[in-house]
XYZ file of C-alpha atoms in Angstrom:
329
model
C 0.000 0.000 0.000
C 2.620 2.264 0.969
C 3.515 2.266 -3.074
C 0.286 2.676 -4.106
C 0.177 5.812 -1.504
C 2.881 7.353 -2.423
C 1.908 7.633 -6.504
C -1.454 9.061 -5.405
C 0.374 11.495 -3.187
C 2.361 12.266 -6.248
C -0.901 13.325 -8.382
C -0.756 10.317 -10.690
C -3.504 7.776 -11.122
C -4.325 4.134 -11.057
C -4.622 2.616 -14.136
C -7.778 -0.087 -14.336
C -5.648 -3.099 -13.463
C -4.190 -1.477 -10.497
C -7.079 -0.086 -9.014
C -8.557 -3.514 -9.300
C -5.832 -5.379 -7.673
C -5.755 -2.988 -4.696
C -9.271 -3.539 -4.086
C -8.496 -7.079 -3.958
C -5.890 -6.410 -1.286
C -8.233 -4.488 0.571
C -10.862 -7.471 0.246
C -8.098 -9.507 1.219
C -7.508 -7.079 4.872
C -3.949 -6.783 3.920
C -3.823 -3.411 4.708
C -4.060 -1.447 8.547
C -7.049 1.239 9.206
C -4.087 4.097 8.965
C -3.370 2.979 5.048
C -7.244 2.269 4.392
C -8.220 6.154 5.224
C -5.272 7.793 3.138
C -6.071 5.747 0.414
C -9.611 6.589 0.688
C -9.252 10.014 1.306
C -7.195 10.511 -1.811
C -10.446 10.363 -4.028
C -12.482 12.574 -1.499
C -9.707 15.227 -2.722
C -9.509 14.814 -6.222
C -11.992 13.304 -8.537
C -12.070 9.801 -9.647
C -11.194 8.744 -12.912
C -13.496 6.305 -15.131
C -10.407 3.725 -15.794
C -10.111 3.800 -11.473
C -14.033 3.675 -10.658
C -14.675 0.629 -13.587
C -11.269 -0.953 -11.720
C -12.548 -1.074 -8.582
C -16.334 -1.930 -9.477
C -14.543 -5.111 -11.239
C -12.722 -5.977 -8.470
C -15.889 -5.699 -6.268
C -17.778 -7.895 -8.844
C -15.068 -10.406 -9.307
C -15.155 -11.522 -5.418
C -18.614 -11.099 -5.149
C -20.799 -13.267 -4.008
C -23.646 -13.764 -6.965
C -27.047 -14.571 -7.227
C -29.224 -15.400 -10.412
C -31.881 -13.141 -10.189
C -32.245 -12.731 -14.102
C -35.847 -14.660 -14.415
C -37.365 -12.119 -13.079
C -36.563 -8.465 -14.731
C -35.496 -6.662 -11.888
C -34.513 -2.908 -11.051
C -32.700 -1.575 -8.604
C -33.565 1.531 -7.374
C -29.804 3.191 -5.413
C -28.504 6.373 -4.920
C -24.796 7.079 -3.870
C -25.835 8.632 -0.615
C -23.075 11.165 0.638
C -25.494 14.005 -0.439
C -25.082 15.153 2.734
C -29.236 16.052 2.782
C -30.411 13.851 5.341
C -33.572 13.161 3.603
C -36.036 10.040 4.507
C -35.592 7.064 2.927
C -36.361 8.113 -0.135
C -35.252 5.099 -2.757
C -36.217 2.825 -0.489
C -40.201 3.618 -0.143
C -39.353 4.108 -3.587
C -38.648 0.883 -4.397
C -42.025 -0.482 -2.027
C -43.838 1.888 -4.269
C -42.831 0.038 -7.742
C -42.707 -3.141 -6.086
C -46.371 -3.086 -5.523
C -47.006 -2.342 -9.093
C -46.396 -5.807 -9.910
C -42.618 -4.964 -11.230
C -39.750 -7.280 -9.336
C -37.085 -5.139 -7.442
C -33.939 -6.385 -6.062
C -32.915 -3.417 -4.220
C -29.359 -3.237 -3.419
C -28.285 -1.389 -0.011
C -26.173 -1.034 3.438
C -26.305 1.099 6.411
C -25.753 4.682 6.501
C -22.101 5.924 6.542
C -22.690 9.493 6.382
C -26.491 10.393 7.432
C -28.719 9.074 9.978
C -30.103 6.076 8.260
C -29.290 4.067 5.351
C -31.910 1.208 3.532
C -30.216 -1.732 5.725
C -30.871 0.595 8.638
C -34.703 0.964 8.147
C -35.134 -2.878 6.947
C -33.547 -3.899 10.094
C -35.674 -1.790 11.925
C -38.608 -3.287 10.773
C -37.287 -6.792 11.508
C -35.814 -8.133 8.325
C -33.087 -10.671 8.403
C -30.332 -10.090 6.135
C -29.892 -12.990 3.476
C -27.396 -14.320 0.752
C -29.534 -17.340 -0.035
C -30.407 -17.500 -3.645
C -33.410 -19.681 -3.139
C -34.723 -17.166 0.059
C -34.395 -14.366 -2.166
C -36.342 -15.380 -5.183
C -39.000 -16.847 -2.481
C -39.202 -13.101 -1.514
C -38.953 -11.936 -5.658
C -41.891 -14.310 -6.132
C -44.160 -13.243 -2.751
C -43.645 -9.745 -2.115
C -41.931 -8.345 -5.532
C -38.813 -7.224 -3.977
C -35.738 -8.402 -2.310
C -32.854 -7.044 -0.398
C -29.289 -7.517 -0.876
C -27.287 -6.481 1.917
C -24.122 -5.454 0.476
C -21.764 -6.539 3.067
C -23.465 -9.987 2.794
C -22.339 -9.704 -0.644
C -19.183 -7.680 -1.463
C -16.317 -8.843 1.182
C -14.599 -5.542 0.444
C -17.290 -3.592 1.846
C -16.998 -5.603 4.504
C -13.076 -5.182 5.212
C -13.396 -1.449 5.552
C -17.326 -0.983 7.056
C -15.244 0.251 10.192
C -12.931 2.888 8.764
C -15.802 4.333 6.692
C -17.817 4.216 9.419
C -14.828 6.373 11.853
C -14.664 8.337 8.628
C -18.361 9.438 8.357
C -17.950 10.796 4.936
C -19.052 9.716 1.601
C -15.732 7.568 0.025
C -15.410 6.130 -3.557
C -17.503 3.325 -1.991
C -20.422 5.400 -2.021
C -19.775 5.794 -5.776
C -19.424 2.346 -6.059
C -22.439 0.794 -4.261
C -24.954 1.366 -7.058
C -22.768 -0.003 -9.744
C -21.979 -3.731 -8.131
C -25.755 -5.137 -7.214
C -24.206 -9.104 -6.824
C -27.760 -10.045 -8.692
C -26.858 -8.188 -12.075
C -30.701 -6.669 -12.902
C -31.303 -5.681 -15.865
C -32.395 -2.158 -15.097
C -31.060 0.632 -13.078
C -32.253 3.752 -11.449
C -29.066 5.324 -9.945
C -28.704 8.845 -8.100
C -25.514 10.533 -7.808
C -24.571 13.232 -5.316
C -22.618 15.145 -8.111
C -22.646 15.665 -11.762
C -19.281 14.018 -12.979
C -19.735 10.990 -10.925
C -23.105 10.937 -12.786
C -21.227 11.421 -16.200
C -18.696 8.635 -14.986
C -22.181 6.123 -14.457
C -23.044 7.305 -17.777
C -19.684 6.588 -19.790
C -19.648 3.312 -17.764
C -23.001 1.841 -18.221
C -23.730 3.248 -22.114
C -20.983 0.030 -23.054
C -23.098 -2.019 -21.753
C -26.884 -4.249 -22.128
C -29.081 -2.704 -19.718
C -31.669 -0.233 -19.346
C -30.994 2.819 -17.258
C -31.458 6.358 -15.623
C -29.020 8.484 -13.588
C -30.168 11.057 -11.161
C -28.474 13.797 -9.767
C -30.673 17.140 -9.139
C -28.902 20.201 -9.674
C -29.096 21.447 -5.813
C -27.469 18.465 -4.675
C -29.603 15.152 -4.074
C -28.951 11.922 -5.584
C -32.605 11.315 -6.369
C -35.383 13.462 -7.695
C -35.879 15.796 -5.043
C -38.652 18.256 -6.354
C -36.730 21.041 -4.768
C -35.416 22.305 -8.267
C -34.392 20.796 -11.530
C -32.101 17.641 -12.189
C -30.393 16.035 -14.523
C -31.652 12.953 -16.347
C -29.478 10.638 -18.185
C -30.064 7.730 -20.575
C -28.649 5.430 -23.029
C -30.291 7.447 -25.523
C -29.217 11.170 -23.990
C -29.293 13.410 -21.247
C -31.630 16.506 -20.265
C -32.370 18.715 -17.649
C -36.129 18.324 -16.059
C -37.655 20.391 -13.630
C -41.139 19.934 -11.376
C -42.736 22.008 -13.299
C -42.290 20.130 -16.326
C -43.675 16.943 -14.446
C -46.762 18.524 -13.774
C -45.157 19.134 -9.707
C -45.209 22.505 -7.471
C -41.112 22.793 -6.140
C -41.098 21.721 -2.364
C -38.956 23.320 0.340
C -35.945 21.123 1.351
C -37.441 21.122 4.935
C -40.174 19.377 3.337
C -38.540 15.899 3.230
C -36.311 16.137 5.856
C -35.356 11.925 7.560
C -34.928 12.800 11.302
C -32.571 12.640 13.294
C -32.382 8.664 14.135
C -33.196 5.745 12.705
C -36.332 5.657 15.073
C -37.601 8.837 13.597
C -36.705 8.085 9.922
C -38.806 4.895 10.662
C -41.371 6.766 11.554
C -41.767 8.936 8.638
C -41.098 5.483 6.087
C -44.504 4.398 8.145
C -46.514 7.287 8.095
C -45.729 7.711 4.212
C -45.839 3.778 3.030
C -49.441 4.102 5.584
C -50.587 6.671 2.870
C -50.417 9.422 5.263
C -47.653 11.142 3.980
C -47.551 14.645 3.521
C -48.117 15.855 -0.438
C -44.435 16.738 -0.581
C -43.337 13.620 0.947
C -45.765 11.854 -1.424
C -45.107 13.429 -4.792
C -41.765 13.154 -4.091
C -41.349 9.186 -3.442
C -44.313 8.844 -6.653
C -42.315 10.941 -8.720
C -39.157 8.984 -8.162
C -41.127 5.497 -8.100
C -42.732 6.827 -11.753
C -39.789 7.674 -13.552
C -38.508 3.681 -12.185
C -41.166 2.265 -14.153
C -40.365 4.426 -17.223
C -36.933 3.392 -17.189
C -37.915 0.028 -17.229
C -40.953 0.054 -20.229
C -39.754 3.509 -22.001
C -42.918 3.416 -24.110
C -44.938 3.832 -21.089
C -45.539 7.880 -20.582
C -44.668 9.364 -16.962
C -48.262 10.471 -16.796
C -49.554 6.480 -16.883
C -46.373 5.694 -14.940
C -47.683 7.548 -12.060
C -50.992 6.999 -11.529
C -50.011 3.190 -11.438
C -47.473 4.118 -8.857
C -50.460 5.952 -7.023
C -52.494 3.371 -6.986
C -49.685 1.055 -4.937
C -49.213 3.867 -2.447
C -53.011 5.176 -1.736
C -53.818 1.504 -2.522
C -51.518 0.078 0.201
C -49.737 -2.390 -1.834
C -46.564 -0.846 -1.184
C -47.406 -1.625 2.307
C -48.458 -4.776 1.800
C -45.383 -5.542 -0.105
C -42.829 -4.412 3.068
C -45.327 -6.467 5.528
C -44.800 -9.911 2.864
C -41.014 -9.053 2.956
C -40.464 -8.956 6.415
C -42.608 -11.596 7.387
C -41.399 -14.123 4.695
């Protein structure tokens, strides 16, 4: 590490076969929690490069551990986090939301690092047991619509350096790589970014290769569709800049959608909203987000039909229903 260290140091970068052998090393906990926050703080200094992001995610992907999820169509439905907004749980009742639709999820997640509760956090809360079993999670694909992957179940890496990130309490190049190494593969991605050239990195990555997707990242900030101002939208097929407005949505105050200060209180406001008694902010916010999912998966289907079907799983309680199957499976 200490050669590694001293080339970043330097100002030069990894090249793609270094970055992935390093991660492997880290996998491998041959390194001390001194060398693991340098070499993590490097890229909170300096941007990431594509050939060191697509190095790592391969290293991430080659140890993973894998399920076949590919029967059923899935999304995944992930931001990066490290936002630094402290918003509910927004891609998670999110991904309850399209789940009761009808449309498979396998939602990919961990605990919080740097706000007060990540999608592991609220699952947990709720009761659900963290699984790697291929057979357990299809049972859950095939009762409730969605399953969780736990990404430390998955991705030993994360695992070797869950306690320096979490001394660290900032957003790392592991937040940037959590959306990009789902162990199941789906075929369809929703992915929020907290800035604009990790976005464009997703974008460069992802365009080489078969899957559907969309990546997030408004322009105040968020790494999901915050209705607090415009965002940016990109596709295989382009990019554009949408605002609320142009959705047929009044701009909310970021106050608005604020998560608490706990995981108890976050957990309250994922019940009150999943309930159906969500405030209209709260609501158009997580339908808005849960809409443009089911575009990205069908993209003949208009946003305008996407979201009343997404209304009818919320006011309809089957995205309720769908966390009740999940946990009690």
């Amino acid at each position: 590490m200490k050669t590694i260290l001293n080339k970043l140091y330097s100002h030069e970068r990894l090249s793609k076969s270094e970055a992935t052998q390093v991660l492997k090393d880290i996998a491998a906990e041959k390194y001390n929690d001194a060398h693991l926050a340098s070499f993590m703080t490097v890229f909170m200094m300096r941007p990431i490069t594509a050939d060191e992001l697509s190095g790592f995610r391969d290293a991430l992907n080659e140890l993973a551990i894998k399920v076949d999820l590919s029967d059923y169509n899935t999304i995944d439905i992930v931001g990066t986090g490290g936002d630094g907004k402290n918003t509910f749980n927004i891609s998670t009742l999110t991904s309850f939301i399209v789940a009761g639709t009808g449309q498979k999820v396998a939602k990919h997640g961990n605990y919080s690092v740097s706000s007060q509760s990540g999608s592991s956090d609220m699952l947990e809360s709720f009761g659900y047991n963290f699984t790697n079993e291929e057979r357990v999670l299809r049972a859950h694909l095939e009762e409730a619509n969605i399953c969780f992957l736990h990404a430390p179940k998955f991705h030993p890496a994360m695992k070797a350096v869950s306690s320096t990130r979490k001394a660290l309490a900032l957003k790392t190049f592991f937040n940037m790589l959590g959306p990009l190494v789902n162990p199941s593969a789906p075929q369809n991605h929703m992915l929020g970014t907290f800035n604009l050239e990790v976005a464009r990195l997703y974008n460069y990555i992802l365009q080489a290769e078969n899957v559907n997707y969309g990546i997030i990242h408004a322009l105040d900030g968020y790494d999901e569709i915050s209705l607090t101002g415009a965002f940016k939208f990109f596709t295989k097929h382009g990019e554009q800049i949408i605002s609320p407005e142009d959705l047929g949505q009044k701009r909310i105050q970021q106050a608005a959608i604020f998560g608490g200060n706990s995981v108890a209180d976050a957990a309250k406001i994922f019940k009150t909203i999943i309930d159906g008694n969500g405030s209209d902010a709260q609501n158009n916010v997580v339908l808005t987000n849960a809409a443009f999912a089911l575009t990205i998966v069908d993209e003949t289907k208009p946003f305008e039909t996407a979201f009343e079907e997404v209304k009818a799983s919320l006011f309809g309680l089957k995205a309720k229903q769908t966390l009740e199957k999940l946990v009690r499976i």
